[in-house]
């Protein structure tokens, strides 16, 4: 089984994002970047499948600027076999990403595509679903458990009412949730080995995909500052305060 794992380069989750002075977007200058945490989970799951003998090859894909090579190297150090960088300095919306991935799937013919359910920079939660629609493949989203048995991919997914398990005929799309696994740290020997693993470089034009944005950002603002709480003497006062504040 060949597994395709898209990974995205985003602001590190430990870094507090800063809005540009002109409110046109988020300031990325001199900001630490890393792999999207949900994508780390998808890479880890693919590696575990390979260690279990279910997967035979893991191909990591990233779409973005040249610096995305570092993100791919991280995936390779975790256990991916090779990488594909679709280089562009333009911001690519989820539909554009899905269309590029559709073309890569056509070339690579993977049996399974595992990707994070969303990226922590835009929180769109769209790419996996759009890719499944473009390919006409079954999908298991928000996966908290993935098992490959009897030629099917069994996905336990988190829904509002609890857990739902679906059996997907391959090939299929799976998007990962937080509780699926705990990603490993890449060891120094594996980091050194990753430097020798191949990364193919492409551009959106190579796939004939138009990545022109369909949305325009009107304004980006900081969230409102949280106001301090207020202590009250008793429950009756609390209820009165809630009433006058319009909370109940």
PDB file of N, CA and C in Angstrom, residues 103-203:
ATOM      1  N   UNK A 103      -3.960  16.009  -9.003  1.00  0.00           N
ATOM      2  CA  UNK A 103      -3.022  15.692 -10.092  1.00  0.00           C
ATOM      3  C   UNK A 103      -1.897  14.789  -9.593  1.00  0.00           C
ATOM      4  N   UNK A 104      -1.399  15.055  -8.374  1.00  0.00           N
ATOM      5  CA  UNK A 104      -0.325  14.228  -7.818  1.00  0.00           C
ATOM      6  C   UNK A 104      -0.826  12.812  -7.572  1.00  0.00           C
ATOM      7  N   UNK A 105      -2.049  12.685  -7.094  1.00  0.00           N
ATOM      8  CA  UNK A 105      -2.633  11.362  -6.897  1.00  0.00           C
ATOM      9  C   UNK A 105      -2.721  10.616  -8.231  1.00  0.00           C
ATOM     10  N   UNK A 106      -3.049  11.352  -9.295  1.00  0.00           N
ATOM     11  CA  UNK A 106      -3.109  10.725 -10.609  1.00  0.00           C
ATOM     12  C   UNK A 106      -1.771  10.187 -11.068  1.00  0.00           C
ATOM     13  N   UNK A 107      -0.692  10.880 -10.687  1.00  0.00           N
ATOM     14  CA  UNK A 107       0.650  10.439 -11.076  1.00  0.00           C
ATOM     15  C   UNK A 107       1.189   9.337 -10.168  1.00  0.00           C
ATOM     16  N   UNK A 108       0.910   9.454  -8.868  1.00  0.00           N
ATOM     17  CA  UNK A 108       1.502   8.540  -7.888  1.00  0.00           C
ATOM     18  C   UNK A 108       0.656   7.296  -7.644  1.00  0.00           C
ATOM     19  N   UNK A 109      -0.651   7.390  -7.891  1.00  0.00           N
ATOM     20  CA  UNK A 109      -1.587   6.273  -7.664  1.00  0.00           C
ATOM     21  C   UNK A 109      -1.466   5.680  -6.259  1.00  0.00           C
ATOM     22  N   UNK A 110      -1.620   6.490  -5.223  1.00  0.00           N
ATOM     23  CA  UNK A 110      -1.571   5.946  -3.859  1.00  0.00           C
ATOM     24  C   UNK A 110      -2.843   5.175  -3.528  1.00  0.00           C
ATOM     25  N   UNK A 111      -2.739   4.298  -2.542  1.00  0.00           N
ATOM     26  CA  UNK A 111      -3.901   3.557  -2.076  1.00  0.00           C
ATOM     27  C   UNK A 111      -4.618   4.299  -0.962  1.00  0.00           C
ATOM     28  N   UNK A 112      -3.923   5.240  -0.322  1.00  0.00           N
ATOM     29  CA  UNK A 112      -4.494   5.979   0.792  1.00  0.00           C
ATOM     30  C   UNK A 112      -3.849   7.359   0.863  1.00  0.00           C
ATOM     31  N   UNK A 113      -4.671   8.377   1.094  1.00  0.00           N
ATOM     32  CA  UNK A 113      -4.168   9.730   1.342  1.00  0.00           C
ATOM     33  C   UNK A 113      -4.555  10.100   2.762  1.00  0.00           C
ATOM     34  N   UNK A 114      -3.546  10.379   3.594  1.00  0.00           N
ATOM     35  CA  UNK A 114      -3.793  10.778   4.981  1.00  0.00           C
ATOM     36  C   UNK A 114      -3.321  12.215   5.156  1.00  0.00           C
ATOM     37  N   UNK A 115      -4.195  13.075   5.619  1.00  0.00           N
ATOM     38  CA  UNK A 115      -3.819  14.474   5.841  1.00  0.00           C
ATOM     39  C   UNK A 115      -4.505  14.995   7.089  1.00  0.00           C
ATOM     40  N   UNK A 116      -3.930  16.046   7.666  1.00  0.00           N
ATOM     41  CA  UNK A 116      -4.522  16.653   8.845  1.00  0.00           C
ATOM     42  C   UNK A 116      -5.898  17.207   8.535  1.00  0.00           C
ATOM     43  N   UNK A 117      -6.786  17.181   9.529  1.00  0.00           N
ATOM     44  CA  UNK A 117      -8.158  17.631   9.282  1.00  0.00           C
ATOM     45  C   UNK A 117      -8.210  19.121   8.961  1.00  0.00           C
ATOM     46  N   UNK A 118      -7.217  19.898   9.459  1.00  0.00           N
ATOM     47  CA  UNK A 118      -7.180  21.324   9.179  1.00  0.00           C
ATOM     48  C   UNK A 118      -5.793  21.862   9.473  1.00  0.00           C
ATOM     49  N   UNK A 119      -5.499  23.036   8.953  1.00  0.00           N
ATOM     50  CA  UNK A 119      -4.248  23.716   9.260  1.00  0.00           C
ATOM     51  C   UNK A 119      -4.531  24.768  10.329  1.00  0.00           C
ATOM     52  N   UNK A 120      -3.583  24.964  11.239  1.00  0.00           N
ATOM     53  CA  UNK A 120      -3.833  25.863  12.360  1.00  0.00           C
ATOM     54  C   UNK A 120      -3.694  27.335  11.978  1.00  0.00           C
ATOM     55  N   UNK A 121      -3.307  27.622  10.723  1.00  0.00           N
ATOM     56  CA  UNK A 121      -3.210  29.030  10.339  1.00  0.00           C
ATOM     57  C   UNK A 121      -4.535  29.579   9.808  1.00  0.00           C
ATOM     58  N   UNK A 122      -5.228  28.798   8.978  1.00  0.00           N
ATOM     59  CA  UNK A 122      -6.504  29.291   8.443  1.00  0.00           C
ATOM     60  C   UNK A 122      -7.721  28.525   8.969  1.00  0.00           C
ATOM     61  N   UNK A 123      -7.487  27.351   9.595  1.00  0.00           N
ATOM     62  CA  UNK A 123      -8.577  26.553  10.180  1.00  0.00           C
ATOM     63  C   UNK A 123      -9.698  26.267   9.184  1.00  0.00           C
ATOM     64  N   UNK A 124      -9.360  26.075   7.926  1.00  0.00           N
ATOM     65  CA  UNK A 124     -10.403  25.907   6.911  1.00  0.00           C
ATOM     66  C   UNK A 124     -11.121  24.569   7.014  1.00  0.00           C
ATOM     67  N   UNK A 125     -10.362  23.494   7.284  1.00  0.00           N
ATOM     68  CA  UNK A 125     -10.975  22.158   7.362  1.00  0.00           C
ATOM     69  C   UNK A 125     -11.741  21.845   6.078  1.00  0.00           C
ATOM     70  N   UNK A 126     -11.067  22.020   4.924  1.00  0.00           N
ATOM     71  CA  UNK A 126     -11.731  21.830   3.636  1.00  0.00           C
ATOM     72  C   UNK A 126     -10.966  20.929   2.677  1.00  0.00           C
ATOM     73  N   UNK A 127      -9.650  20.906   2.767  1.00  0.00           N
ATOM     74  CA  UNK A 127      -8.839  20.274   1.722  1.00  0.00           C
ATOM     75  C   UNK A 127      -9.147  18.788   1.550  1.00  0.00           C
ATOM     76  N   UNK A 128      -9.211  18.049   2.659  1.00  0.00           N
ATOM     77  CA  UNK A 128      -9.482  16.613   2.560  1.00  0.00           C
ATOM     78  C   UNK A 128     -10.810  16.320   1.900  1.00  0.00           C
ATOM     79  N   UNK A 129     -11.832  17.059   2.298  1.00  0.00           N
ATOM     80  CA  UNK A 129     -13.164  16.840   1.741  1.00  0.00           C
ATOM     81  C   UNK A 129     -13.222  17.218   0.262  1.00  0.00           C
ATOM     82  N   UNK A 130     -12.570  18.337  -0.097  1.00  0.00           N
ATOM     83  CA  UNK A 130     -12.540  18.750  -1.506  1.00  0.00           C
ATOM     84  C   UNK A 130     -11.794  17.731  -2.361  1.00  0.00           C
ATOM     85  N   UNK A 131     -10.679  17.211  -1.832  1.00  0.00           N
ATOM     86  CA  UNK A 131      -9.910  16.218  -2.579  1.00  0.00           C
ATOM     87  C   UNK A 131     -10.736  14.954  -2.804  1.00  0.00           C
ATOM     88  N   UNK A 132     -11.458  14.516  -1.779  1.00  0.00           N
ATOM     89  CA  UNK A 132     -12.309  13.337  -1.917  1.00  0.00           C
ATOM     90  C   UNK A 132     -13.383  13.559  -2.980  1.00  0.00           C
ATOM     91  N   UNK A 133     -13.945  14.769  -3.014  1.00  0.00           N
ATOM     92  CA  UNK A 133     -14.982  15.072  -4.006  1.00  0.00           C
ATOM     93  C   UNK A 133     -14.413  15.085  -5.419  1.00  0.00           C
ATOM     94  N   UNK A 134     -13.218  15.676  -5.583  1.00  0.00           N
ATOM     95  CA  UNK A 134     -12.595  15.737  -6.906  1.00  0.00           C
ATOM     96  C   UNK A 134     -12.232  14.346  -7.416  1.00  0.00           C
ATOM     97  N   UNK A 135     -11.774  13.479  -6.509  1.00  0.00           N
ATOM     98  CA  UNK A 135     -11.357  12.135  -6.915  1.00  0.00           C
ATOM     99  C   UNK A 135     -12.518  11.156  -6.971  1.00  0.00           C
ATOM    100  N   UNK A 136     -13.610  11.493  -6.270  1.00  0.00           N
ATOM    101  CA  UNK A 136     -14.704  10.544  -6.168  1.00  0.00           C
ATOM    102  C   UNK A 136     -14.373   9.386  -5.255  1.00  0.00           C
ATOM    103  N   UNK A 137     -13.498   9.633  -4.257  1.00  0.00           N
ATOM    104  CA  UNK A 137     -13.069   8.594  -3.324  1.00  0.00           C
ATOM    105  C   UNK A 137     -13.875   8.682  -2.027  1.00  0.00           C
ATOM    106  N   UNK A 138     -14.028   7.557  -1.321  1.00  0.00           N
ATOM    107  CA  UNK A 138     -14.646   7.604   0.008  1.00  0.00           C
ATOM    108  C   UNK A 138     -13.729   8.319   0.990  1.00  0.00           C
ATOM    109  N   UNK A 139     -14.305   8.910   2.023  1.00  0.00           N
ATOM    110  CA  UNK A 139     -13.515   9.663   2.983  1.00  0.00           C
ATOM    111  C   UNK A 139     -13.922   9.343   4.411  1.00  0.00           C
ATOM    112  N   UNK A 140     -12.929   9.344   5.294  1.00  0.00           N
ATOM    113  CA  UNK A 140     -13.154   9.207   6.727  1.00  0.00           C
ATOM    114  C   UNK A 140     -12.499  10.388   7.408  1.00  0.00           C
ATOM    115  N   UNK A 141     -13.299  11.331   7.879  1.00  0.00           N
ATOM    116  CA  UNK A 141     -12.764  12.564   8.445  1.00  0.00           C
ATOM    117  C   UNK A 141     -12.722  12.499   9.974  1.00  0.00           C
ATOM    118  N   UNK A 142     -11.881  13.361  10.561  1.00  0.00           N
ATOM    119  CA  UNK A 142     -11.747  13.473  12.028  1.00  0.00           C
ATOM    120  C   UNK A 142     -11.422  12.120  12.658  1.00  0.00           C
ATOM    121  N   UNK A 143     -10.466  11.416  12.083  1.00  0.00           N
ATOM    122  CA  UNK A 143     -10.164  10.053  12.515  1.00  0.00           C
ATOM    123  C   UNK A 143      -9.468  10.030  13.869  1.00  0.00           C
ATOM    124  N   UNK A 144      -9.986   9.203  14.776  1.00  0.00           N
ATOM    125  CA  UNK A 144      -9.315   8.961  16.054  1.00  0.00           C
ATOM    126  C   UNK A 144      -8.708   7.560  16.095  1.00  0.00           C
ATOM    127  N   UNK A 145      -9.014   6.748  15.085  1.00  0.00           N
ATOM    128  CA  UNK A 145      -8.400   5.426  14.949  1.00  0.00           C
ATOM    129  C   UNK A 145      -8.495   4.992  13.496  1.00  0.00           C
ATOM    130  N   UNK A 146      -7.417   4.413  12.979  1.00  0.00           N
ATOM    131  CA  UNK A 146      -7.383   3.935  11.592  1.00  0.00           C
ATOM    132  C   UNK A 146      -6.822   2.520  11.573  1.00  0.00           C
ATOM    133  N   UNK A 147      -7.568   1.606  10.941  1.00  0.00           N
ATOM    134  CA  UNK A 147      -7.112   0.231  10.791  1.00  0.00           C
ATOM    135  C   UNK A 147      -7.353  -0.224   9.358  1.00  0.00           C
ATOM    136  N   UNK A 148      -6.356  -0.875   8.786  1.00  0.00           N
ATOM    137  CA  UNK A 148      -6.493  -1.439   7.441  1.00  0.00           C
ATOM    138  C   UNK A 148      -6.689  -2.945   7.574  1.00  0.00           C
ATOM    139  N   UNK A 149      -7.891  -3.419   7.244  1.00  0.00           N
ATOM    140  CA  UNK A 149      -8.228  -4.844   7.380  1.00  0.00           C
ATOM    141  C   UNK A 149      -9.104  -5.287   6.219  1.00  0.00           C
ATOM    142  N   UNK A 150      -8.835  -6.487   5.734  1.00  0.00           N
ATOM    143  CA  UNK A 150      -9.691  -7.119   4.714  1.00  0.00           C
ATOM    144  C   UNK A 150      -9.884  -6.233   3.484  1.00  0.00           C
ATOM    145  N   UNK A 151      -8.831  -5.537   3.100  1.00  0.00           N
ATOM    146  CA  UNK A 151      -8.920  -4.694   1.915  1.00  0.00           C
ATOM    147  C   UNK A 151      -9.691  -3.412   2.108  1.00  0.00           C
ATOM    148  N   UNK A 152     -10.068  -3.113   3.340  1.00  0.00           N
ATOM    149  CA  UNK A 152     -10.791  -1.883   3.647  1.00  0.00           C
ATOM    150  C   UNK A 152     -10.020  -1.081   4.692  1.00  0.00           C
ATOM    151  N   UNK A 153     -10.284   0.219   4.715  1.00  0.00           N
ATOM    152  CA  UNK A 153      -9.725   1.083   5.748  1.00  0.00           C
ATOM    153  C   UNK A 153     -10.841   1.412   6.729  1.00  0.00           C
ATOM    154  N   UNK A 154     -10.689   0.943   7.961  1.00  0.00           N
ATOM    155  CA  UNK A 154     -11.691   1.183   8.991  1.00  0.00           C
ATOM    156  C   UNK A 154     -11.293   2.423   9.785  1.00  0.00           C
ATOM    157  N   UNK A 155     -12.160   3.412   9.774  1.00  0.00           N
ATOM    158  CA  UNK A 155     -11.870   4.695  10.412  1.00  0.00           C
ATOM    159  C   UNK A 155     -12.894   4.947  11.502  1.00  0.00           C
ATOM    160  N   UNK A 156     -12.403   5.118  12.726  1.00  0.00           N
ATOM    161  CA  UNK A 156     -13.260   5.566  13.828  1.00  0.00           C
ATOM    162  C   UNK A 156     -13.144   7.077  13.897  1.00  0.00           C
ATOM    163  N   UNK A 157     -14.274   7.750  13.723  1.00  0.00           N
ATOM    164  CA  UNK A 157     -14.258   9.196  13.620  1.00  0.00           C
ATOM    165  C   UNK A 157     -15.091   9.827  14.722  1.00  0.00           C
ATOM    166  N   UNK A 158     -14.671  11.029  15.115  1.00  0.00           N
ATOM    167  CA  UNK A 158     -15.352  11.737  16.186  1.00  0.00           C
ATOM    168  C   UNK A 158     -16.486  12.585  15.617  1.00  0.00           C
ATOM    169  N   UNK A 159     -17.692  12.338  16.123  1.00  0.00           N
ATOM    170  CA  UNK A 159     -18.877  13.083  15.692  1.00  0.00           C
ATOM    171  C   UNK A 159     -19.531  13.685  16.932  1.00  0.00           C
ATOM    172  N   UNK A 160     -20.538  14.517  16.716  1.00  0.00           N
ATOM    173  CA  UNK A 160     -21.175  15.215  17.836  1.00  0.00           C
ATOM    174  C   UNK A 160     -21.744  14.246  18.872  1.00  0.00           C
ATOM    175  N   UNK A 161     -22.271  13.121  18.422  1.00  0.00           N
ATOM    176  CA  UNK A 161     -22.903  12.182  19.332  1.00  0.00           C
ATOM    177  C   UNK A 161     -21.964  11.167  19.952  1.00  0.00           C
ATOM    178  N   UNK A 162     -20.672  11.215  19.610  1.00  0.00           N
ATOM    179  CA  UNK A 162     -19.715  10.247  20.151  1.00  0.00           C
ATOM    180  C   UNK A 162     -18.745   9.784  19.084  1.00  0.00           C
ATOM    181  N   UNK A 163     -18.687   8.472  18.850  1.00  0.00           N
ATOM    182  CA  UNK A 163     -17.770   7.899  17.872  1.00  0.00           C
ATOM    183  C   UNK A 163     -18.545   7.126  16.811  1.00  0.00           C
ATOM    184  N   UNK A 164     -18.087   7.226  15.573  1.00  0.00           N
ATOM    185  CA  UNK A 164     -18.699   6.506  14.447  1.00  0.00           C
ATOM    186  C   UNK A 164     -17.587   5.784  13.698  1.00  0.00           C
ATOM    187  N   UNK A 165     -17.780   4.516  13.391  1.00  0.00           N
ATOM    188  CA  UNK A 165     -16.786   3.750  12.641  1.00  0.00           C
ATOM    189  C   UNK A 165     -17.312   3.480  11.237  1.00  0.00           C
ATOM    190  N   UNK A 166     -16.497   3.813  10.234  1.00  0.00           N
ATOM    191  CA  UNK A 166     -16.865   3.590   8.841  1.00  0.00           C
ATOM    192  C   UNK A 166     -15.812   2.715   8.185  1.00  0.00           C
ATOM    193  N   UNK A 167     -16.234   1.901   7.241  1.00  0.00           N
ATOM    194  CA  UNK A 167     -15.335   1.045   6.473  1.00  0.00           C
ATOM    195  C   UNK A 167     -15.248   1.595   5.058  1.00  0.00           C
ATOM    196  N   UNK A 168     -14.048   1.988   4.646  1.00  0.00           N
ATOM    197  CA  UNK A 168     -13.847   2.620   3.348  1.00  0.00           C
ATOM    198  C   UNK A 168     -13.210   1.640   2.376  1.00  0.00           C
ATOM    199  N   UNK A 169     -13.811   1.500   1.200  1.00  0.00           N
ATOM    200  CA  UNK A 169     -13.171   0.746   0.128  1.00  0.00           C
ATOM    201  C   UNK A 169     -12.046   1.593  -0.447  1.00  0.00           C
ATOM    202  N   UNK A 170     -10.891   0.968  -0.661  1.00  0.00           N
ATOM    203  CA  UNK A 170      -9.761   1.712  -1.185  1.00  0.00           C
ATOM    204  C   UNK A 170      -9.882   1.966  -2.676  1.00  0.00           C
ATOM    205  N   UNK A 171      -9.195   2.984  -3.167  1.00  0.00           N
ATOM    206  CA  UNK A 171      -8.416   3.966  -2.404  1.00  0.00           C
ATOM    207  C   UNK A 171      -9.322   4.957  -1.674  1.00  0.00           C
ATOM    208  N   UNK A 172      -8.780   5.611  -0.623  1.00  0.00           N
ATOM    209  CA  UNK A 172      -9.627   6.437   0.219  1.00  0.00           C
ATOM    210  C   UNK A 172      -8.846   7.636   0.764  1.00  0.00           C
ATOM    211  N   UNK A 173      -9.605   8.572   1.348  1.00  0.00           N
ATOM    212  CA  UNK A 173      -9.050   9.768   1.978  1.00  0.00           C
ATOM    213  C   UNK A 173      -9.341   9.686   3.474  1.00  0.00           C
ATOM    214  N   UNK A 174      -8.334   9.984   4.302  1.00  0.00           N
ATOM    215  CA  UNK A 174      -8.511  10.033   5.748  1.00  0.00           C
ATOM    216  C   UNK A 174      -7.944  11.348   6.264  1.00  0.00           C
ATOM    217  N   UNK A 175      -8.724  12.046   7.097  1.00  0.00           N
ATOM    218  CA  UNK A 175      -8.192  13.246   7.754  1.00  0.00           C
ATOM    219  C   UNK A 175      -8.083  12.965   9.251  1.00  0.00           C
ATOM    220  N   UNK A 176      -6.990  13.408   9.852  1.00  0.00           N
ATOM    221  CA  UNK A 176      -6.651  12.999  11.215  1.00  0.00           C
ATOM    222  C   UNK A 176      -7.083  14.028  12.254  1.00  0.00           C
ATOM    223  N   UNK A 177      -7.486  13.506  13.420  1.00  0.00           N
ATOM    224  CA  UNK A 177      -7.824  14.346  14.560  1.00  0.00           C
ATOM    225  C   UNK A 177      -6.746  14.198  15.628  1.00  0.00           C
ATOM    226  N   UNK A 178      -6.853  15.002  16.679  1.00  0.00           N
ATOM    227  CA  UNK A 178      -5.801  15.066  17.690  1.00  0.00           C
ATOM    228  C   UNK A 178      -5.582  13.746  18.424  1.00  0.00           C
ATOM    229  N   UNK A 179      -6.644  12.995  18.660  1.00  0.00           N
ATOM    230  CA  UNK A 179      -6.541  11.810  19.505  1.00  0.00           C
ATOM    231  C   UNK A 179      -6.119  10.560  18.740  1.00  0.00           C
ATOM    232  N   UNK A 180      -5.732  10.701  17.484  1.00  0.00           N
ATOM    233  CA  UNK A 180      -5.332   9.528  16.704  1.00  0.00           C
ATOM    234  C   UNK A 180      -4.028   8.924  17.219  1.00  0.00           C
ATOM    235  N   UNK A 181      -3.040   9.767  17.497  1.00  0.00           N
ATOM    236  CA  UNK A 181      -1.749   9.273  17.988  1.00  0.00           C
ATOM    237  C   UNK A 181      -0.932  10.423  18.570  1.00  0.00           C
ATOM    238  N   UNK A 182       0.247  10.071  19.064  1.00  0.00           N
ATOM    239  CA  UNK A 182       1.205  11.065  19.569  1.00  0.00           C
ATOM    240  C   UNK A 182       2.421  11.034  18.649  1.00  0.00           C
ATOM    241  N   UNK A 183       2.640  12.086  17.836  1.00  0.00           N
ATOM    242  CA  UNK A 183       3.761  12.062  16.889  1.00  0.00           C
ATOM    243  C   UNK A 183       5.106  11.905  17.584  1.00  0.00           C
ATOM    244  N   UNK A 184       5.991  11.189  16.943  1.00  0.00           N
ATOM    245  CA  UNK A 184       7.332  10.955  17.475  1.00  0.00           C
ATOM    246  C   UNK A 184       8.242  12.135  17.182  1.00  0.00           C
ATOM    247  N   UNK A 185       9.316  12.224  17.951  1.00  0.00           N
ATOM    248  CA  UNK A 185      10.371  13.187  17.644  1.00  0.00           C
ATOM    249  C   UNK A 185      11.387  12.498  16.738  1.00  0.00           C
ATOM    250  N   UNK A 186      11.817  13.186  15.712  1.00  0.00           N
ATOM    251  CA  UNK A 186      12.802  12.612  14.795  1.00  0.00           C
ATOM    252  C   UNK A 186      14.159  12.525  15.490  1.00  0.00           C
ATOM    253  N   UNK A 187      14.781  11.363  15.439  1.00  0.00           N
ATOM    254  CA  UNK A 187      16.097  11.182  16.051  1.00  0.00           C
ATOM    255  C   UNK A 187      17.178  11.804  15.170  1.00  0.00           C
ATOM    256  N   UNK A 188      18.324  12.099  15.762  1.00  0.00           N
ATOM    257  CA  UNK A 188      19.422  12.707  15.005  1.00  0.00           C
ATOM    258  C   UNK A 188      19.877  11.832  13.839  1.00  0.00           C
ATOM    259  N   UNK A 189      20.038  10.515  14.018  1.00  0.00           N
ATOM    260  CA  UNK A 189      20.406   9.675  12.868  1.00  0.00           C
ATOM    261  C   UNK A 189      19.389   9.755  11.730  1.00  0.00           C
ATOM    262  N   UNK A 190      18.098   9.778  12.090  1.00  0.00           N
ATOM    263  CA  UNK A 190      17.064   9.857  11.047  1.00  0.00           C
ATOM    264  C   UNK A 190      17.051  11.220  10.371  1.00  0.00           C
ATOM    265  N   UNK A 191      17.382  12.270  11.128  1.00  0.00           N
ATOM    266  CA  UNK A 191      17.476  13.609  10.535  1.00  0.00           C
ATOM    267  C   UNK A 191      18.608  13.639   9.514  1.00  0.00           C
ATOM    268  N   UNK A 192      19.723  12.996   9.824  1.00  0.00           N
ATOM    269  CA  UNK A 192      20.851  12.940   8.894  1.00  0.00           C
ATOM    270  C   UNK A 192      20.501  12.101   7.660  1.00  0.00           C
ATOM    271  N   UNK A 193      19.789  10.992   7.883  1.00  0.00           N
ATOM    272  CA  UNK A 193      19.379  10.156   6.749  1.00  0.00           C
ATOM    273  C   UNK A 193      18.394  10.891   5.841  1.00  0.00           C
ATOM    274  N   UNK A 194      17.553  11.731   6.450  1.00  0.00           N
ATOM    275  CA  UNK A 194      16.534  12.450   5.671  1.00  0.00           C
ATOM    276  C   UNK A 194      17.160  13.394   4.655  1.00  0.00           C
ATOM    277  N   UNK A 195      18.368  13.866   4.937  1.00  0.00           N
ATOM    278  CA  UNK A 195      19.034  14.788   4.012  1.00  0.00           C
ATOM    279  C   UNK A 195      19.385  14.124   2.685  1.00  0.00           C
ATOM    280  N   UNK A 196      19.442  12.797   2.693  1.00  0.00           N
ATOM    281  CA  UNK A 196      19.786  12.067   1.471  1.00  0.00           C
ATOM    282  C   UNK A 196      18.559  11.535   0.735  1.00  0.00           C
ATOM    283  N   UNK A 197      17.396  11.659   1.340  1.00  0.00           N
ATOM    284  CA  UNK A 197      16.187  11.168   0.684  1.00  0.00           C
ATOM    285  C   UNK A 197      15.754  12.147  -0.402  1.00  0.00           C
ATOM    286  N   UNK A 198      15.222  11.651  -1.512  1.00  0.00           N
ATOM    287  CA  UNK A 198      14.909  12.521  -2.655  1.00  0.00           C
ATOM    288  C   UNK A 198      13.664  13.382  -2.439  1.00  0.00           C
ATOM    289  N   UNK A 199      13.742  14.619  -2.952  1.00  0.00           N
ATOM    290  CA  UNK A 199      12.592  15.526  -2.985  1.00  0.00           C
ATOM    291  C   UNK A 199      12.462  16.053  -4.409  1.00  0.00           C
ATOM    292  N   UNK A 200      11.367  15.716  -5.070  1.00  0.00           N
ATOM    293  CA  UNK A 200      11.096  16.215  -6.417  1.00  0.00           C
ATOM    294  C   UNK A 200      10.475  17.602  -6.323  1.00  0.00           C
ATOM    295  N   UNK A 201      10.936  18.519  -7.166  1.00  0.00           N
ATOM    296  CA  UNK A 201      10.400  19.874  -7.149  1.00  0.00           C
ATOM    297  C   UNK A 201       9.532  20.116  -8.376  1.00  0.00           C
ATOM    298  N   UNK A 202       8.343  20.608  -8.135  1.00  0.00           N
ATOM    299  CA  UNK A 202       7.384  20.911  -9.189  1.00  0.00           C
ATOM    300  C   UNK A 202       6.851  22.318  -8.985  1.00  0.00           C
ATOM    301  N   UNK A 203       5.999  22.754  -9.901  1.00  0.00           N
ATOM    302  CA  UNK A 203       5.275  24.015  -9.758  1.00  0.00           C
ATOM    303  C   UNK A 203       3.806  23.759 -10.093  1.00  0.00           C
TER     304      UNK A 203
END
